[in-house]
Coordinates of C-alpha atoms and ligand atoms in Angstrom, one line a residue:
M1 CA 0.1 0.0 -0.2
S2 CA 2.8 2.4 0.8
E3 CA 4.7 1.7 -2.1
N4 CA 1.9 3.3 -4.2
K5 CA 3.0 6.5 -2.2
I6 CA 6.4 6.7 -3.2
I7 CA 7.4 8.9 -6.2
D8 CA 10.4 7.0 -7.7
G9 CA 12.9 9.6 -8.9
K10 CA 15.1 6.9 -10.0
I11 CA 12.5 5.7 -12.5
V12 CA 11.5 9.0 -13.8
S13 CA 15.1 10.2 -14.0
A14 CA 15.8 7.1 -16.2
E15 CA 13.0 7.8 -18.4
I16 CA 14.4 11.5 -18.9
R17 CA 18.0 10.2 -19.5
K18 CA 16.5 7.7 -22.2
K19 CA 14.7 10.3 -24.0
V20 CA 17.6 12.9 -23.8
K21 CA 19.9 10.2 -25.4
E22 CA 17.2 9.3 -28.1
L23 CA 16.7 13.2 -28.7
G24 CA 20.4 13.8 -28.7
G25 CA 21.4 11.2 -30.7
E26 CA 19.0 12.7 -33.5
L27 CA 20.6 16.0 -33.0
I28 CA 24.0 14.5 -33.5
K29 CA 23.0 12.8 -36.5
N30 CA 21.1 16.0 -38.2
T31 CA 24.1 18.4 -37.1
G32 CA 27.1 16.3 -37.0
K33 CA 27.9 18.0 -33.9
T34 CA 27.9 16.6 -30.4
P35 CA 26.6 18.6 -27.3
G36 CA 29.3 19.0 -24.8
L37 CA 29.1 19.6 -20.9
A38 CA 32.0 21.4 -19.2
V39 CA 32.2 20.8 -15.4
V40 CA 34.5 23.1 -13.4
L41 CA 35.3 21.9 -10.2
V42 CA 37.4 24.1 -7.6
G43 CA 39.1 22.4 -4.6
D44 CA 38.5 19.1 -3.0
N45 CA 35.2 19.1 -1.3
P46 CA 34.3 15.3 -1.1
A47 CA 30.5 16.0 -1.6
S48 CA 31.1 18.1 -4.6
R49 CA 33.8 15.2 -6.1
V50 CA 31.1 12.6 -5.8
Y51 CA 28.6 14.7 -7.7
V52 CA 30.8 15.7 -10.3
K53 CA 31.9 12.0 -11.0
N54 CA 28.5 11.0 -11.1
K55 CA 27.7 14.0 -13.5
I56 CA 30.7 13.1 -15.8
E57 CA 29.5 9.4 -16.0
K58 CA 26.0 10.4 -16.8
T59 CA 26.9 12.8 -19.4
K60 CA 28.9 10.3 -21.3
E61 CA 26.2 7.5 -21.0
V62 CA 23.6 9.9 -22.9
G63 CA 26.4 10.4 -25.7
F64 CA 27.3 13.8 -25.0
N65 CA 30.9 15.0 -24.6
S66 CA 32.2 15.8 -21.1
I67 CA 34.8 18.4 -20.5
E68 CA 36.3 18.6 -17.1
H69 CA 38.2 21.3 -15.5
K70 CA 39.4 20.3 -11.9
L71 CA 41.3 23.3 -10.1
D72 CA 43.2 23.8 -7.2
E73 CA 41.6 25.2 -4.0
K74 CA 44.0 28.2 -4.6
V75 CA 42.8 29.3 -7.9
T76 CA 42.2 33.0 -8.2
E77 CA 39.0 34.4 -9.1
K78 CA 40.8 36.0 -12.0
E79 CA 41.9 32.7 -13.3
L80 CA 38.6 31.1 -12.9
I81 CA 37.0 34.0 -14.9
K82 CA 39.4 33.3 -17.5
I83 CA 38.5 29.6 -17.9
V84 CA 34.8 30.6 -17.9
D85 CA 35.5 33.0 -20.7
K86 CA 37.4 30.0 -22.8
L87 CA 34.5 27.7 -22.2
N88 CA 32.1 30.6 -23.3
E89 CA 33.8 30.7 -26.6
D90 CA 34.5 27.2 -27.0
L91 CA 32.2 25.6 -30.0
N92 CA 32.4 22.4 -28.2
V93 CA 31.0 23.4 -25.3
Q94 CA 27.0 23.9 -25.1
G95 CA 26.6 23.9 -21.2
I96 CA 28.7 25.2 -18.5
L97 CA 28.6 24.3 -14.8
V98 CA 30.5 25.6 -12.1
Q99 CA 30.2 23.4 -8.9
L100 CA 29.2 25.2 -5.9
P101 CA 30.2 25.9 -3.2
L102 CA 33.3 27.7 -4.3
P103 CA 36.0 28.9 -1.8
N104 CA 35.3 31.9 0.1
H105 CA 38.0 34.0 -1.9
I106 CA 35.9 33.7 -5.1
N107 CA 32.6 35.5 -5.5
S108 CA 30.1 32.9 -6.8
D109 CA 27.8 35.6 -8.0
K110 CA 30.3 37.1 -10.3
I111 CA 31.5 33.8 -11.8
L112 CA 27.9 32.5 -12.3
D113 CA 26.9 35.6 -13.9
R114 CA 30.0 35.5 -16.1
I115 CA 28.8 32.2 -18.0
K116 CA 26.8 33.0 -21.3
P117 CA 23.3 32.8 -20.5
E118 CA 22.6 30.3 -23.4
K119 CA 25.2 27.9 -21.8
D120 CA 24.3 28.4 -18.3
V121 CA 22.7 24.9 -17.7
D122 CA 22.3 25.3 -13.9
G123 CA 19.9 28.3 -14.6
F124 CA 21.6 30.5 -12.2
H125 CA 22.5 33.5 -14.5
A126 CA 20.5 36.6 -13.5
Q127 CA 19.2 36.6 -17.1
N128 CA 17.7 33.3 -16.7
V129 CA 16.4 33.6 -13.2
G130 CA 14.5 37.0 -14.6
K131 CA 13.0 34.9 -17.7
L132 CA 11.9 32.4 -15.3
W133 CA 10.0 34.9 -13.1
S134 CA 8.6 36.6 -16.0
G135 CA 7.2 33.2 -17.4
L136 CA 9.6 33.2 -20.5
T137 CA 11.3 30.3 -21.8
S138 CA 14.8 29.9 -19.9
L139 CA 17.3 27.3 -18.8
V140 CA 15.5 26.4 -15.3
P141 CA 17.8 25.3 -12.0
C142 CA 18.0 21.6 -12.3
T143 CA 16.7 20.5 -8.8
P144 CA 13.5 22.5 -8.7
L145 CA 13.0 21.6 -12.6
G146 CA 13.2 17.9 -11.3
C147 CA 10.7 18.5 -8.6
S148 CA 8.2 20.2 -10.8
I149 CA 8.5 17.3 -13.1
L150 CA 7.7 14.9 -10.3
V151 CA 4.8 17.1 -9.2
K152 CA 3.5 17.0 -12.7
K153 CA 3.3 13.3 -12.6
I154 CA 0.8 13.7 -9.8
S155 CA -1.0 16.8 -11.3
K156 CA -0.3 19.1 -13.9
D157 CA -2.6 21.9 -12.9
L158 CA -2.4 23.1 -9.3
S159 CA -5.4 25.4 -9.4
G160 CA -6.7 25.9 -6.1
K161 CA -4.0 24.0 -4.2
N162 CA -1.6 25.4 -1.6
A163 CA 2.0 24.8 -2.1
V164 CA 4.4 25.6 0.9
I165 CA 8.3 25.6 0.3
I166 CA 10.5 25.5 3.3
G167 CA 13.7 27.2 2.0
R168 CA 14.5 30.4 -0.1
S169 CA 17.6 29.7 -1.7
N170 CA 18.5 31.0 -5.1
I171 CA 19.2 27.2 -6.0
V172 CA 16.1 25.5 -4.9
G173 CA 13.6 27.6 -2.7
K174 CA 13.0 30.5 -5.1
P175 CA 13.0 28.8 -8.4
M176 CA 10.6 26.4 -7.0
A177 CA 8.3 29.1 -6.2
A178 CA 8.2 30.3 -9.7
L179 CA 7.6 26.9 -11.1
L180 CA 4.7 26.2 -8.7
L181 CA 3.1 29.5 -9.5
E182 CA 3.5 28.8 -13.3
M183 CA 1.4 25.5 -12.2
N184 CA -1.2 27.7 -10.9
A185 CA -0.8 26.9 -7.1
T186 CA -0.9 29.3 -4.4
V187 CA 2.6 29.6 -3.0
T188 CA 3.9 30.5 0.2
I189 CA 7.7 30.6 1.0
C190 CA 9.1 29.8 4.6
H191 CA 12.5 30.3 5.7
S192 CA 14.4 30.6 9.1
R193 CA 12.6 33.9 10.1
T194 CA 9.0 32.3 9.6
R195 CA 6.9 32.2 12.7
D196 CA 5.1 29.0 13.4
I197 CA 6.2 27.1 10.3
E198 CA 4.1 24.3 11.7
T199 CA 1.0 25.9 11.1
V200 CA 2.1 27.3 7.6
C201 CA 2.9 23.7 6.5
K202 CA -0.2 22.3 7.6
D203 CA -2.1 24.1 5.0
A204 CA 0.0 22.8 2.2
D205 CA -1.5 20.5 -0.5
I206 CA 2.0 20.2 -1.8
L207 CA 5.0 20.6 0.7
V208 CA 8.5 21.2 -0.7
A209 CA 11.2 20.8 2.0
A210 CA 14.8 22.2 1.0
V211 CA 16.2 23.5 4.3
G212 CA 19.3 20.9 5.1
I213 CA 17.8 20.1 8.6
P214 CA 17.4 16.1 9.1
E215 CA 14.2 15.1 9.2
M216 CA 12.7 18.5 10.5
V217 CA 9.4 18.0 9.0
K218 CA 7.2 15.9 11.1
S219 CA 4.0 14.1 10.7
S220 CA 1.9 16.8 12.8
W221 CA 3.1 19.2 10.4
I222 CA 1.5 18.0 7.3
K223 CA -2.2 17.7 6.2
D224 CA -3.7 14.6 5.3
G225 CA -3.1 13.6 1.7
A226 CA -0.3 16.1 1.1
V227 CA 2.3 15.6 -1.5
I228 CA 5.6 15.8 0.1
I229 CA 8.8 16.6 -2.3
D230 CA 12.0 16.1 0.0
V231 CA 14.7 17.9 -1.5
G232 CA 17.2 17.6 1.6
I233 CA 20.2 15.5 1.7
N234 CA 21.7 15.0 5.0
R235 CA 24.5 12.7 6.1
I236 CA 23.9 11.4 9.6
E237 CA 24.9 8.6 11.7
R238 CA 22.2 6.1 13.1
E239 CA 22.9 3.0 15.0
E240 CA 26.7 3.5 14.2
K241 CA 26.0 3.6 10.4
K242 CA 26.3 6.6 8.2
I243 CA 22.9 7.1 6.4
L244 CA 21.3 9.6 4.2
V245 CA 18.0 11.3 5.4
G246 CA 15.9 14.2 4.1
D247 CA 14.4 17.2 5.8
V248 CA 11.3 15.3 6.1
D249 CA 10.8 12.4 8.7
Y250 CA 9.8 9.9 6.0
N251 CA 8.6 7.2 8.4
E252 CA 6.5 9.5 10.5
C253 CA 4.9 11.2 7.5
L254 CA 4.5 8.2 5.1
D255 CA 1.1 7.3 6.6
K256 CA -0.3 10.6 6.4
C257 CA 0.7 11.8 3.0
S258 CA -0.7 10.8 -0.3
K259 CA 2.6 10.9 -2.1
I260 CA 6.3 11.3 -0.8
T261 CA 9.8 11.3 -2.3
P262 CA 12.2 9.1 -0.5
V263 CA 15.8 10.1 0.2
P264 CA 17.8 8.7 -1.3
G265 CA 16.2 7.8 -4.7
G266 CA 13.7 10.8 -5.0
V267 CA 14.9 14.1 -5.9
G268 CA 18.4 13.4 -6.1
P269 CA 18.6 11.6 -9.4
M270 CA 16.2 14.0 -11.0
T271 CA 18.9 16.8 -10.7
I272 CA 21.4 15.2 -12.9
A273 CA 18.8 14.0 -15.4
C274 CA 17.7 17.9 -15.5
L275 CA 21.1 18.8 -16.0
L276 CA 21.4 16.7 -19.2
L277 CA 18.0 17.8 -20.4
N278 CA 19.3 21.6 -20.0
T279 CA 22.3 20.7 -21.8
L280 CA 20.4 19.2 -24.9
L281 CA 17.9 22.2 -24.6
A282 CA 21.0 24.5 -24.7
S283 CA 22.6 22.8 -27.7
Y284 CA 19.5 23.1 -30.1
P285 CA 19.8 27.0 -30.8
Q286 CA 23.7 26.8 -30.4
F287 CA 23.5 24.1 -33.3
G288 CA 21.2 26.3 -35.4
E289 CA 18.3 23.8 -34.9
Q290 CA 14.5 24.4 -33.7
T291 CA 13.9 23.1 -30.3
P292 CA 11.5 20.1 -30.5
D293 CA 8.4 19.9 -28.4
L294 CA 9.7 18.3 -25.1
S295 CA 6.4 18.3 -23.4
S296 CA 6.7 14.6 -23.0
I297 CA 9.8 14.9 -21.0
L298 CA 8.6 18.1 -18.9
E299 CA 5.1 16.8 -17.9
Ligands
NDP329 P1 20.5 26.6 1.7 O1 21.3 26.6 3.0 O2 21.1 27.4 0.7 O3 19.2 27.2 2.0 C1 18.4 26.5 3.3 C2 17.2 27.5 3.3 O4 16.3 26.7 4.7 C3 17.3 28.8 3.7 O5 16.5 29.6 3.0 C4 17.1 28.8 5.2 O6 16.5 30.1 5.6 C5 16.1 27.8 5.5 N1 16.1 27.4 6.9 C6 17.3 27.1 7.6 N2 16.9 26.6 8.8 C7 15.6 26.9 8.8 C8 14.5 26.5 9.9 N3 14.7 26.2 11.0 N4 13.1 26.8 9.6 C9 12.7 27.3 8.3 N5 13.7 27.3 7.5 C10 15.1 27.2 7.8 O7 20.4 25.2 1.2 P2 19.8 24.7 -0.2 O8 18.7 25.3 -0.9 O9 20.9 24.6 -1.1 O10 19.5 23.2 0.2 C11 18.7 22.8 0.9 C12 18.6 21.2 1.1 O11 18.5 20.6 -0.2 C13 20.1 20.7 1.5 O12 20.0 19.6 2.4 C14 20.5 20.4 0.4 O13 21.6 19.3 0.6 C15 19.6 19.7 -0.6 N6 20.0 19.8 -1.9 C16 19.7 18.5 -2.6 C17 19.8 18.7 -4.1 C18 19.4 17.4 -4.7 O14 19.9 17.3 -5.9 N7 18.5 16.8 -4.2 C19 20.3 19.7 -4.8 C20 20.5 20.8 -4.1 C21 20.3 21.0 -2.4 P3 17.2 31.6 5.6 O15 17.2 32.1 4.1 O16 16.3 32.4 6.3 O17 18.5 31.4 6.0

């Protein structure tokens, strides 16, 4: 019974990667050009290293070229800008991703805004952010894009529904709000200064948790039948084992909700699938091709 409640991001993300591979194959055949995704990793953050390794593997799996720049922790902002500028001009590179977080001596906003908007497959450039909020076609940040695809599997139109997002980061919370608004939900964003967050969450038909606090959302916070999207990835130790948990207390909330994303295996795999999707989307105009109708992937 409870299996029916689980939104399996592994299955949905595999479908997206398959479709990206198919469409990418057609694009390569039609143009003789292969989409290239450049990933820039600065320093030795273990979590970032794992992410990047995974991204590179999956990029190759869909038949795209992977270009990697692994830079020393001490790289200067000027040197990093020079690399981004070179990638911006490189005709073999259609997507550029600078892995965050960057070391403190580098201004992340400056670097992200240096990436050409048409190659900004993370969707963090101010121009793409502005387009998203204006309802214009843009490259959308991968994690919220993945969450919105999962929500659309349940319901495409959220008219009359309340969506509550916990977290207001530029990477997840804010773009998630724009996407849920686009789906006609009434959207509330909570953050660390929100008072009585529990009461706000209780009103949610769709609850998105993107906080970074292990199992913060308890069953007493959620409405019967709510759809829960858990973005959190928290490494904790339990019974002497290192495990991953979300921002939602999954075991507590499973009975009460109608649908829930597990951690791991929910939102996580969607992020990389959407990165590949964004690389494909970025490639069509750069190769002088019309972007096909991708509603079969996005809905
Ligand atoms: P940030 O740290 O950038 O943002 C966290 C947000 O949570 C902030 O807006 C903060 O509020 C809010 N917050 C913190 N404490 C509380 C609290 N007690 N009550 C209410 N709100 C609170 O994190 P990210 O958005 O980058 O990531 C969130 C989570 O999602 C993390 O666990 C991260 O690992 C995970 N993640 C997962 C991804 C995936 O692929 N599945 C991708 C990206 C992130 P304020 O703004 O006021 O400080």
